[in-house]
Tab-separated table of C-alpha atoms in Angstrom:
chain	number	residue	atom	x	y	z
S	1	MET	CA	127.371	98.681	121.809
S	2	PRO	CA	124.793	96.190	120.615
S	3	HIS	CA	126.102	93.492	118.338
S	4	SER	CA	125.541	89.846	117.841
S	5	ARG	CA	124.358	89.442	121.416
S	6	GLU	CA	121.381	91.444	120.438
S	7	ALA	CA	120.729	89.788	117.162
S	8	HIS	CA	117.092	89.062	117.064
S	9	LEU	CA	114.920	86.866	115.027
S	10	GLY	CA	111.687	88.173	113.666
S	11	VAL	CA	108.987	85.777	112.797
S	12	SER	CA	106.172	86.950	110.612
S	13	LEU	CA	103.341	84.595	110.299
S	14	GLN	CA	100.817	85.578	107.745
S	15	ILE	CA	97.548	83.837	107.680
S	16	ARG	CA	95.705	84.419	104.487
S	17	ARG	CA	92.228	83.556	103.570
S	18	PRO	CA	90.081	84.343	100.593
S	19	ARG	CA	88.501	87.742	100.863
S	20	LYS	CA	85.091	87.861	102.342
S	21	PRO	CA	83.089	90.534	104.091
S	22	SER	CA	84.665	91.609	107.314
S	23	PRO	CA	83.172	89.735	110.241
S	24	LEU	CA	83.322	92.977	112.183
S	25	ARG	CA	80.701	94.602	110.046
S	26	PHE	CA	77.697	93.239	111.803
S	27	LEU	CA	79.005	94.437	115.120
S	28	ILE	CA	78.785	98.062	114.155
S	29	ASP	CA	75.224	98.276	115.284
S	30	GLY	CA	73.893	96.928	118.472
S	31	GLN	CA	77.033	97.448	120.531
S	32	LYS	CA	75.643	99.023	123.636
S	33	ASP	CA	77.815	99.899	126.532
S	34	ASN	CA	76.635	101.453	129.728
S	35	GLN	CA	79.558	103.821	129.836
S	36	ASP	CA	79.009	107.507	129.543
S	37	ASP	CA	82.192	108.095	127.635
S	38	ASN	CA	81.757	109.057	124.018
S	39	LEU	CA	84.578	106.927	122.777
S	40	SER	CA	82.675	103.731	123.504
S	41	LYS	CA	79.890	104.886	121.210
S	42	LEU	CA	82.165	104.309	118.272
S	43	PRO	CA	81.926	101.043	116.337
S	44	ASN	CA	84.444	98.267	116.874
S	45	ASP	CA	86.220	98.918	113.583
S	46	ILE	CA	87.236	102.355	114.752
S	47	LEU	CA	88.262	101.255	118.220
S	48	LEU	CA	90.357	98.523	116.609
S	49	ALA	CA	91.969	101.088	114.312
S	50	ILE	CA	92.949	102.999	117.449
S	51	LEU	CA	94.322	99.875	119.123
S	52	ASP	CA	96.293	99.163	115.962
S	53	GLN	CA	98.253	102.338	116.618
S	54	LEU	CA	99.320	101.144	120.052
S	55	ASP	CA	102.036	98.713	120.980
S	56	VAL	CA	100.809	95.437	122.349
S	57	ARG	CA	101.277	96.438	125.995
S	58	ASP	CA	99.273	99.628	125.705
S	59	ALA	CA	96.615	97.823	123.689
S	60	ALA	CA	96.291	95.122	126.327
S	61	ARG	CA	95.946	97.736	129.061
S	62	THR	CA	92.896	99.300	127.426
S	63	SER	CA	90.975	96.105	127.948
S	64	VAL	CA	90.724	97.072	131.598
S	65	LEU	CA	88.254	99.814	130.646
S	66	SER	CA	85.038	97.876	130.279
S	67	LYS	CA	83.512	94.583	129.236
S	68	ARG	CA	83.385	95.751	125.670
S	69	TRP	CA	87.012	96.841	125.575
S	70	ARG	CA	87.966	93.511	127.090
S	71	GLN	CA	86.839	91.768	123.921
S	72	LEU	CA	88.732	94.024	121.540
S	73	PRO	CA	92.291	92.669	121.772
S	74	ALA	CA	91.022	89.275	120.627
S	75	MET	CA	89.634	90.911	117.487
S	76	LEU	CA	92.858	92.557	116.334
S	77	SER	CA	93.911	91.345	112.923
S	78	ARG	CA	97.509	92.460	113.358
S	79	LEU	CA	99.511	91.308	116.341
S	80	VAL	CA	103.004	92.718	116.642
S	81	ILE	CA	104.881	91.557	119.703
S	82	ASP	CA	108.368	92.951	119.784
S	83	VAL	CA	111.153	92.608	122.355
S	84	LYS	CA	111.617	96.351	122.033
S	85	ASN	CA	108.289	96.873	123.805
S	86	PHE	CA	109.454	94.838	126.745
S	87	ARG	CA	112.745	96.447	127.554
S	88	SER	CA	112.830	98.175	130.841
S	89	ASN	CA	113.005	101.935	130.585
S	90	GLY	CA	116.284	103.688	130.072
S	91	ALA	CA	119.365	102.305	128.407
S	92	PHE	CA	119.092	98.656	127.592
S	93	LYS	CA	122.041	96.701	128.864
S	94	PRO	CA	122.305	93.495	126.919
S	95	SER	CA	123.069	91.201	129.805
S	96	MET	CA	122.079	87.582	129.621
S	97	ASP	CA	119.489	88.079	132.348
S	98	ALA	CA	117.898	90.964	130.520
S	99	LEU	CA	117.690	88.979	127.295
S	100	VAL	CA	116.112	86.009	128.980
S	101	HIS	CA	113.714	88.220	130.847
S	102	THR	CA	112.617	90.041	127.701
S	103	ASN	CA	112.208	86.833	125.738
S	104	VAL	CA	110.063	85.401	128.485
S	105	ALA	CA	107.912	88.524	128.471
S	106	VAL	CA	107.410	88.227	124.709
S	107	ALA	CA	106.429	84.593	125.074
S	108	LYS	CA	103.993	85.425	127.855
S	109	ALA	CA	102.408	88.217	125.887
S	110	THR	CA	102.078	86.055	122.790
S	111	ASN	CA	100.554	83.260	124.750
S	112	SER	CA	98.190	85.613	126.506
S	113	MET	CA	97.059	87.358	123.324
S	114	LEU	CA	96.564	84.107	121.433
S	115	SER	CA	94.790	82.278	124.202
S	116	ARG	CA	92.020	84.868	124.090
S	117	ARG	CA	91.169	84.005	120.545
S	118	LYS	CA	89.315	80.824	121.123
S	119	SER	CA	86.832	81.244	118.355
S	120	SER	CA	87.988	81.485	114.787
S	121	GLU	CA	85.618	84.355	114.149
S	122	TYR	CA	88.383	86.925	113.868
S	123	ILE	CA	91.160	86.225	111.468
S	124	ILE	CA	94.750	86.993	112.283
S	125	GLN	CA	96.185	88.615	109.197
S	126	LEU	CA	99.603	89.098	110.666
S	127	LEU	CA	101.313	87.756	113.731
S	128	HIS	CA	104.739	89.243	114.110
S	129	MET	CA	107.039	88.350	116.955
S	130	THR	CA	110.542	89.588	117.506
S	131	PHE	CA	112.792	88.234	120.191
S	132	TYR	CA	116.453	87.787	120.974
S	133	LEU	CA	118.178	84.881	119.394
S	134	ARG	CA	120.975	83.677	121.576
S	135	ASP	CA	123.664	81.841	119.749
S	136	ASP	CA	124.394	79.300	122.411
S	137	ASP	CA	120.916	77.929	122.871
S	138	SER	CA	119.104	78.437	119.654
S	139	ILE	CA	116.891	75.481	120.355
S	140	SER	CA	115.151	77.484	123.057
S	141	ILE	CA	113.651	79.627	120.329
S	142	GLY	CA	111.319	76.772	119.888
S	143	ARG	CA	110.246	76.974	123.461
S	144	THR	CA	110.026	80.694	123.265
S	145	ILE	CA	107.821	80.934	120.234
S	146	TRP	CA	105.918	77.794	120.438
S	147	VAL	CA	104.476	77.567	123.821
S	148	GLN	CA	104.612	73.797	123.803
S	149	PRO	CA	106.974	72.764	121.056
S	150	GLU	CA	106.855	69.154	122.094
S	151	ASP	CA	103.231	69.023	121.149
S	152	PRO	CA	102.536	70.782	117.871
S	153	LYS	CA	99.010	69.473	117.841
S	154	ARG	CA	98.111	71.987	120.483
S	155	LEU	CA	98.991	74.706	118.056
S	156	ALA	CA	97.260	73.050	115.182
S	157	SER	CA	94.017	74.845	115.920
S	158	MET	CA	95.884	78.150	115.818
S	159	PHE	CA	98.095	77.429	112.843
S	160	HIS	CA	96.150	74.986	110.755
S	161	LYS	CA	95.302	77.658	108.225
S	162	LEU	CA	98.695	79.261	108.198
S	163	ARG	CA	99.796	79.684	104.578
S	164	VAL	CA	102.919	81.792	104.640
S	165	VAL	CA	105.776	81.923	107.139
S	166	ASN	CA	108.608	84.430	107.056
S	167	LEU	CA	111.611	83.903	109.270
S	168	ILE	CA	113.610	87.106	109.277
S	169	GLY	CA	117.118	87.763	110.488
S	170	VAL	CA	118.234	84.226	111.217
S	171	PRO	CA	121.939	84.543	112.060
S	172	GLU	CA	124.270	82.634	109.797
S	173	GLY	CA	125.413	79.389	111.220
S	174	CYS	CA	122.386	78.920	113.369
S	175	ASP	CA	120.427	75.789	113.700
S	176	LEU	CA	117.603	75.331	111.245
S	177	THR	CA	116.171	72.073	112.401
S	178	TRP	CA	113.641	73.831	114.592
S	179	THR	CA	111.988	75.226	111.493
S	180	MET	CA	110.761	71.694	110.864
S	181	PHE	CA	108.474	72.308	113.746
S	182	ILE	CA	106.627	74.890	111.700
S	183	LEU	CA	105.890	72.260	109.074
S	184	ASP	CA	104.559	70.023	111.777
S	185	ALA	CA	102.281	72.652	113.294
S	186	ALA	CA	101.092	74.173	110.032
S	187	PRO	CA	99.869	71.514	107.633
S	188	SER	CA	98.468	74.076	105.175
S	189	LEU	CA	101.722	75.970	104.856
S	190	LYS	CA	102.438	76.763	101.211
S	191	GLU	CA	105.372	79.149	101.326
S	192	LEU	CA	108.307	79.238	103.706
S	193	TYR	CA	110.795	82.103	103.596
S	194	ILE	CA	114.029	82.293	105.538
S	195	THR	CA	116.217	85.387	105.544
S	196	PHE	CA	119.657	85.062	107.040
S	197	SER	CA	121.269	88.091	108.547
S	198	HIS	CA	124.924	88.917	108.288
S	199	VAL	CA	125.322	89.852	111.881
S	200	MET	CA	128.668	88.193	112.064
S	201	GLN	CA	130.276	90.058	109.180
S	202	VAL	CA	129.140	93.440	110.317
S	203	TRP	CA	130.031	92.634	113.828
S	204	ASN	CA	133.513	91.482	112.954
S	205	HIS	CA	134.328	94.847	111.535
S	206	VAL	CA	132.889	96.698	114.431
S	207	CYS	CA	134.764	94.794	117.013
S	208	GLU	CA	137.772	92.882	115.764
S	209	MET	CA	139.017	92.294	119.261
S	210	LYS	CA	136.389	89.805	120.227
S	211	LEU	CA	136.270	88.112	116.874
S	212	ASP	CA	137.763	84.795	117.785
S	213	LYS	CA	135.684	84.340	120.854
S	214	GLU	CA	132.475	85.171	119.035
S	215	ARG	CA	133.337	82.999	116.105
S	216	ARG	CA	133.783	80.099	118.442
S	217	ARG	CA	130.342	80.791	119.827
S	218	PHE	CA	128.825	80.720	116.388
S	219	ASN	CA	130.597	77.507	115.581
S	220	SER	CA	129.365	75.855	118.708
S	221	CYS	CA	125.897	76.839	117.655
S	222	ARG	CA	126.440	75.154	114.338
S	223	GLU	CA	127.255	71.898	116.014
S	224	LYS	CA	124.011	71.739	117.881
S	225	ASN	CA	121.993	71.161	114.797
S	226	VAL	CA	120.714	67.738	115.582
S	227	LYS	CA	118.598	68.071	118.670
S	228	TRP	CA	115.252	68.432	117.030
S	229	GLU	CA	113.317	65.237	116.846
S	230	ALA	CA	113.113	63.537	113.527
S	231	TYR	CA	110.075	64.567	111.608
S	232	ASN	CA	108.459	61.643	109.909
S	233	VAL	CA	105.168	62.867	108.605
S	234	GLU	CA	104.879	63.994	105.024
S	235	HIS	CA	103.898	67.578	104.390
S	236	HIS	CA	101.647	67.920	101.374
S	237	SER	CA	101.042	71.645	101.083
S	238	LEU	CA	104.451	73.265	101.068
S	239	SER	CA	105.233	74.272	97.511
S	240	THR	CA	107.968	76.870	97.806
S	241	LEU	CA	110.971	77.325	100.041
S	242	THR	CA	112.814	80.618	99.599
S	243	MET	CA	116.018	81.654	101.286
S	244	PHE	CA	117.529	85.105	101.150
S	245	ASN	CA	121.147	85.917	101.910
S	246	PHE	CA	121.807	82.298	101.218
S	247	GLN	CA	125.205	80.765	101.901
S	248	PRO	CA	125.920	77.401	100.305
S	249	GLU	CA	127.068	75.859	103.540
S	250	ASP	CA	126.745	72.248	104.471
S	251	TYR	CA	124.297	72.684	107.288
S	252	ILE	CA	121.940	74.677	105.089
S	253	VAL	CA	122.128	72.194	102.249
S	254	ARG	CA	121.476	69.422	104.727
S	255	HIS	CA	118.471	71.311	105.959
S	256	ILE	CA	117.145	71.786	102.438
S	257	ARG	CA	117.482	68.062	101.815
S	258	ARG	CA	115.525	67.389	104.956
S	259	VAL	CA	112.724	69.714	103.908
S	260	MET	CA	112.693	68.110	100.470
S	261	GLU	CA	112.265	64.678	102.001
S	262	VAL	CA	109.341	65.751	104.080
S	263	ALA	CA	107.577	68.163	101.759
S	264	VAL	CA	106.550	65.800	99.021
S	265	ASN	CA	104.941	68.479	96.892
S	266	LEU	CA	107.729	70.993	97.162
S	267	ASP	CA	108.396	72.087	93.612
S	268	ASP	CA	110.260	75.328	93.970
S	269	ILE	CA	113.368	76.041	95.975
S	270	LYS	CA	114.862	79.475	95.637
S	271	ALA	CA	118.061	80.566	97.229
S	272	VAL	CA	119.417	84.017	96.718
S	273	GLN	CA	122.388	85.795	98.103
S	274	GLU	CA	121.393	89.355	97.541
S	275	ALA	CA	123.566	92.095	98.791
S	276	ARG	CA	126.250	92.397	101.323
S	277	VAL	CA	126.842	95.728	102.824
S	278	TRP	CA	130.127	96.185	104.570
S	279	LEU	CA	129.167	98.959	106.874
S	280	VAL	CA	132.442	99.844	108.435
S	281	GLN	CA	134.440	100.088	105.251
S	282	GLY	CA	131.860	102.460	103.828
S	283	GLN	CA	131.643	100.711	100.516
S	284	VAL	CA	129.010	98.552	99.023
S	285	SER	CA	129.995	95.304	97.436
S	286	ILE	CA	127.382	93.145	95.931
S	287	LYS	CA	127.412	89.553	95.058
S	288	ALA	CA	124.386	88.175	93.387
S	289	VAL	CA	124.316	84.472	93.588
S	290	GLN	CA	121.822	82.348	91.865
S	291	VAL	CA	121.593	78.860	93.106
S	292	SER	CA	119.737	76.048	91.578
S	293	ILE	CA	119.167	72.895	93.444
S	294	ASP	CA	118.042	69.712	91.845
S	295	GLN	CA	116.886	66.577	93.488
S	296	GLU	CA	120.470	65.590	94.237
S	297	ALA	CA	120.937	68.930	95.959
S	298	GLU	CA	123.776	70.027	93.762
S	299	VAL	CA	124.643	73.612	94.428
S	300	PHE	CA	125.621	75.830	91.590
S	301	ILE	CA	126.821	79.347	92.150
S	302	GLU	CA	127.459	82.413	90.078
S	303	GLU	CA	128.952	85.568	91.427
S	304	GLN	CA	129.012	89.015	90.054
S	305	ASN	CA	129.929	92.436	91.270
S	306	GLY	CA	127.603	95.310	90.620
S	307	SER	CA	126.692	98.840	91.333
S	308	ARG	CA	124.062	100.331	93.586
S	309	ASP	CA	121.578	100.208	90.749
S	310	ARG	CA	121.992	96.546	90.512
S	311	LEU	CA	121.400	96.214	94.170
S	312	ALA	CA	118.060	97.906	93.805
S	313	ARG	CA	117.095	95.785	90.876
S	314	HIS	CA	118.087	92.613	92.556
S	315	ASN	CA	116.029	93.404	95.549
S	316	SER	CA	112.927	93.859	93.513
S	317	LEU	CA	113.468	90.902	91.235
S	318	PRO	CA	111.835	87.691	92.171
S	319	CYS	CA	114.660	85.409	93.032
S	320	TYR	CA	115.616	82.873	90.513
S	321	ALA	CA	115.393	79.156	90.680
S	322	ALA	CA	116.013	76.516	88.090
S	323	ALA	CA	114.923	72.943	88.219
E	1	MET	CA	92.190	116.840	68.959
E	2	ALA	CA	92.024	114.685	72.013
E	3	ALA	CA	90.157	116.183	74.908
E	4	PRO	CA	92.183	116.459	78.118
E	5	GLU	CA	91.596	113.514	80.405
E	6	SER	CA	91.661	115.654	83.475
E	7	GLY	CA	88.384	116.616	85.101
E	8	ASP	CA	89.718	120.074	85.806
E	9	GLY	CA	88.303	121.398	82.562
E	10	ASN	CA	90.016	123.647	80.053
E	11	ASN	CA	89.274	127.021	81.453
E	12	GLY	CA	91.301	126.680	84.644
E	13	ALA	CA	88.305	126.781	86.980
E	14	ALA	CA	88.214	123.651	89.115
E	15	ARG	CA	85.078	121.581	89.073
E	16	MET	CA	82.961	122.091	92.185
E	17	VAL	CA	80.584	119.740	93.951
E	18	THR	CA	78.004	120.370	96.642
E	19	LEU	CA	77.736	118.286	99.813
E	20	ILE	CA	74.705	118.528	102.082
E	21	SER	CA	75.100	117.846	105.808
E	22	SER	CA	72.500	116.094	107.978
E	23	ASP	CA	71.189	119.483	109.120
E	24	ASN	CA	70.772	120.601	105.518
E	25	THR	CA	73.718	122.947	105.241
E	26	ARG	CA	75.220	123.045	101.754
E	27	PHE	CA	78.979	123.002	101.282
E	28	GLU	CA	80.516	123.736	97.933
E	29	VAL	CA	84.022	122.328	97.479
E	30	GLU	CA	86.403	121.392	94.727
E	31	ALA	CA	85.742	117.919	93.389
E	32	ALA	CA	89.390	117.057	93.957
E	33	ALA	CA	89.068	117.740	97.691
E	34	ALA	CA	85.789	115.837	98.107
E	35	SER	CA	87.302	112.931	96.195
E	36	LEU	CA	89.639	112.185	99.096
E	37	SER	CA	86.569	110.357	100.346
E	38	GLN	CA	86.481	106.919	98.758
E	39	THR	CA	82.749	106.882	99.363
E	40	LEU	CA	82.191	110.086	97.393
E	41	GLN	CA	84.776	109.465	94.732
E	42	LEU	CA	82.636	107.179	92.584
E	43	THR	CA	79.624	109.482	92.678
E	44	ILE	CA	81.812	112.412	91.726
E	45	LEU	CA	83.489	110.489	88.911
E	46	ASP	CA	80.020	109.689	87.621
E	47	GLY	CA	79.374	113.408	87.460
E	48	GLY	CA	77.234	113.606	90.591
E	49	GLY	CA	77.172	116.424	93.090
E	50	GLY	CA	77.309	119.232	90.573
E	51	GLY	CA	74.841	121.996	89.847
E	52	GLY	CA	71.841	122.229	92.110
E	53	ASP	CA	71.828	118.539	93.045
E	54	GLY	CA	74.332	118.125	95.815
E	55	ILE	CA	75.232	114.894	97.593
E	56	PRO	CA	73.323	114.376	100.850
E	57	LEU	CA	75.377	113.090	103.799
E	58	PRO	CA	72.731	112.117	106.358
E	59	ASN	CA	75.330	110.848	108.866
E	60	VAL	CA	77.458	113.972	109.084
E	61	ASP	CA	76.402	117.201	110.794
E	62	SER	CA	77.544	120.577	109.499
E	63	ALA	CA	80.115	121.258	112.243
E	64	THR	CA	81.819	117.944	111.565
E	65	LEU	CA	81.539	118.254	107.803
E	66	SER	CA	83.171	121.670	107.768
E	67	LYS	CA	86.045	120.246	109.789
E	68	VAL	CA	86.338	117.237	107.461
E	69	LEU	CA	86.402	119.538	104.433
E	70	GLU	CA	89.066	121.703	106.020
E	71	TYR	CA	91.229	118.586	106.112
E	72	CYS	CA	90.349	117.558	102.558
E	73	ILE	CA	91.073	120.978	101.076
E	74	LYS	CA	94.462	121.091	102.767
E	75	HIS	CA	95.402	117.585	101.690
E	76	ALA	CA	93.952	117.586	98.176
E	77	PRO	CA	96.996	119.069	96.371
E	78	ALA	CA	99.384	116.528	97.884
E	79	ALA	CA	96.976	113.705	97.108
E	80	ALA	CA	96.702	114.927	93.508
E	81	ASN	CA	100.468	114.587	93.208
E	82	GLY	CA	100.053	110.940	94.011
E	83	GLY	CA	101.239	111.420	97.551
E	84	ALA	CA	104.787	112.488	98.195
E	85	PRO	CA	106.959	112.311	95.076
E	86	ASN	CA	106.773	115.974	94.182
E	87	ALA	CA	106.312	117.320	97.648
E	88	THR	CA	109.218	119.226	99.055
E	89	ALA	CA	110.359	118.837	102.609
E	90	VAL	CA	108.811	122.222	103.315
E	91	ASP	CA	105.423	121.108	101.981
E	92	ARG	CA	105.534	117.975	104.035
E	93	ALA	CA	106.530	119.841	107.168
E	94	GLU	CA	103.685	122.266	106.572
E	95	LEU	CA	101.160	119.410	106.223
E	96	GLU	CA	102.498	117.835	109.364
E	97	ARG	CA	102.156	121.091	111.244
E	98	PHE	CA	98.617	121.425	109.954
E	99	ASP	CA	97.751	117.850	111.005
E	100	ASN	CA	99.097	118.326	114.516
E	101	GLU	CA	97.163	121.536	114.916
E	102	PHE	CA	94.074	120.040	113.289
E	103	VAL	CA	93.575	117.253	115.848
E	104	ASN	CA	94.325	119.508	118.776
E	105	ILE	CA	90.608	119.687	119.533
E	106	ASP	CA	87.938	118.620	121.959
E	107	GLN	CA	87.506	114.861	122.385
E	108	SER	CA	83.875	114.847	121.316
E	109	VAL	CA	84.803	116.622	118.071
E	110	LEU	CA	87.599	114.115	117.608
E	111	TYR	CA	85.146	111.227	117.882
E	112	SER	CA	82.632	112.764	115.461
E	113	LEU	CA	85.509	113.359	113.120
E	114	ILE	CA	86.785	109.774	113.164
E	115	MET	CA	83.245	108.511	112.713
E	116	ALA	CA	82.756	110.740	109.675
E	117	ALA	CA	86.163	109.791	108.284
E	118	HIS	CA	85.154	106.179	108.713
E	119	ASN	CA	81.825	106.589	106.931
E	120	LEU	CA	83.306	108.691	104.170
E	121	GLU	CA	86.356	106.435	103.951
E	122	ILE	CA	88.976	109.137	104.153
E	123	GLU	CA	91.957	107.023	104.981
E	124	GLY	CA	94.404	109.738	105.959
E	125	LEU	CA	91.958	111.416	108.313
E	126	GLN	CA	90.989	108.117	109.906
E	127	SER	CA	94.541	107.251	110.764
E	128	LEU	CA	95.342	110.798	111.838
E	129	VAL	CA	92.553	110.774	114.420
E	130	ALA	CA	93.182	107.147	115.441
E	131	LYS	CA	96.795	108.083	116.078
E	132	LYS	CA	95.740	111.091	118.132
E	133	VAL	CA	93.438	108.999	120.327
E	134	ALA	CA	96.141	106.327	120.622
E	135	ASP	CA	98.558	109.011	121.809
E	136	MET	CA	96.124	109.856	124.589
E	137	ILE	CA	96.342	106.233	125.772
E	138	LYS	CA	100.062	105.528	125.368
E	139	GLY	CA	102.059	104.750	128.470
E	140	LYS	CA	99.219	105.484	130.878
E	141	SER	CA	97.921	103.464	133.808
E	142	PRO	CA	94.344	102.139	133.630
E	143	MET	CA	93.059	104.916	135.910
E	144	GLU	CA	94.832	107.556	133.844
E	145	ILE	CA	93.357	106.086	130.660
E	146	ARG	CA	89.882	106.111	132.172
E	147	ARG	CA	90.169	109.743	133.181
E	148	THR	CA	91.734	110.843	129.916
E	149	LEU	CA	89.028	109.192	127.872
E	150	GLY	CA	86.234	110.399	130.105
E	151	PHE	CA	85.200	107.093	131.620
E	152	PRO	CA	83.440	107.518	134.958
E	153	ASP	CA	85.413	106.406	138.001
E	154	PRO	CA	84.904	102.687	138.540
E	155	THR	CA	82.371	101.355	141.029
E	156	PRO	CA	83.881	99.075	143.702
E	157	GLU	CA	82.641	96.153	141.654
E	158	GLU	CA	84.349	97.409	138.537
E	159	GLN	CA	87.458	98.149	140.545
E	160	ALA	CA	87.603	94.509	141.616
E	161	GLU	CA	87.202	93.436	138.008
E	162	MET	CA	89.956	95.806	136.982
E	163	ASN	CA	92.294	94.361	139.573
E	164	ALA	CA	91.609	90.823	138.461
E	165	HIS	CA	92.181	91.877	134.931
E	166	MET	CA	95.483	93.538	135.741
E	167	LEU	CA	96.665	90.293	137.305
E	168	GLU	CA	95.688	88.388	134.206
E	169	TYR	CA	97.529	90.793	131.940
E	170	GLY	CA	100.513	91.123	134.263
E	171	TRP	CA	102.944	91.262	131.337
E	172	ALA	CA	101.329	94.481	130.145
E	173	TYR	CA	102.079	96.256	133.409
E	174	GLU	CA	105.596	95.094	134.290
């Protein structure tokens, strides 16, 4: 039964740029291949649309076909690299070895796909990575995602235009200091979103027996929050920090303070606890919490219970922040 | 009295437009079906394509165009409903069955079709064919992909390149 051991963290990195004519356009003509196959007569846009339908492993394999196909993966505007694509066939047994192995494969694939994009001619619209987040060494996420976390400058060429970062499914209680690394590597970042997942709550209900042991694991994770090196450079671009499924816990508030110190132009912090769904009990209970944080980082909370309708509305509402 | 906004007219007969393939065959279809093409939509909205005029499509031959129109005619009612909201599960299942059957065709026809869908900007058809071609690639080894897609067998030189490449992309083969 998969539970917290399999909790994974999705990272969506969206790189946005003002609209301009697709750089692929001019490639439509004049692409000559010596192959006899008819498929290669199609323009790059179409071949890329086909590759878009494939998972990253299948897409990478097509580049074996010819010189022309070799160039295509580096032109993809959407890169989705998911642990699910790297599980060995058959039932996935969540052993520690398997998790490590899969994470390594994701890192390799990401590295390999990104290293082929030397020129900035093709814009990455979306880079989405999913990997397993292990509660007892969350810091290794850094090493997993960022190929060389000790040296963000190496990534600067890749991420210097990054405008929006979404961190999805961060387990509650997990270290946040590593997110500072994103600020370091992405000086143009304007919006940072963090969504916490309630793995622990759901999990507790599923498997009461192991509760204490797991809780201890989560707590130990919480204590490791200080390993990331102090970040001393000011970040001038970040203007909004948004957290979903927010819990007003000390380590999060501390993290917010840290971001506020660094991001000198940060003018909007939104924290929303949206909806909690207690799966096992079969009932939906909703707490909408609006939190406003001023410069002294005072946390102010309101709770309310609502119906399903409210849940829907809350999800579509922009979350609320007051100065 | 306000005139109805709809282009369907008052008398129940749907407005027709004429499309002319590269080999000069004329196809008369309902404007609603032809409007699945983003490229044609504006012309049709402007009142083009009616009467004896017709809209020339110099990039699409008649065999391909008739196939494209078969798709458009089938999908036009659902598209007119703004996609799915009104569609019943039965309707959707029927469209899905049609789609599966529709792309069960020769590769060369498939490629002409995706090219036409691309030029005419028929989003649904583009992704339907792209998905079909992707399905032919999924989970296959490089040699299987080559054969499926009709690539000639590699020369020894190409084989060496392929091997080097497979080493480089080791993570895609594990």
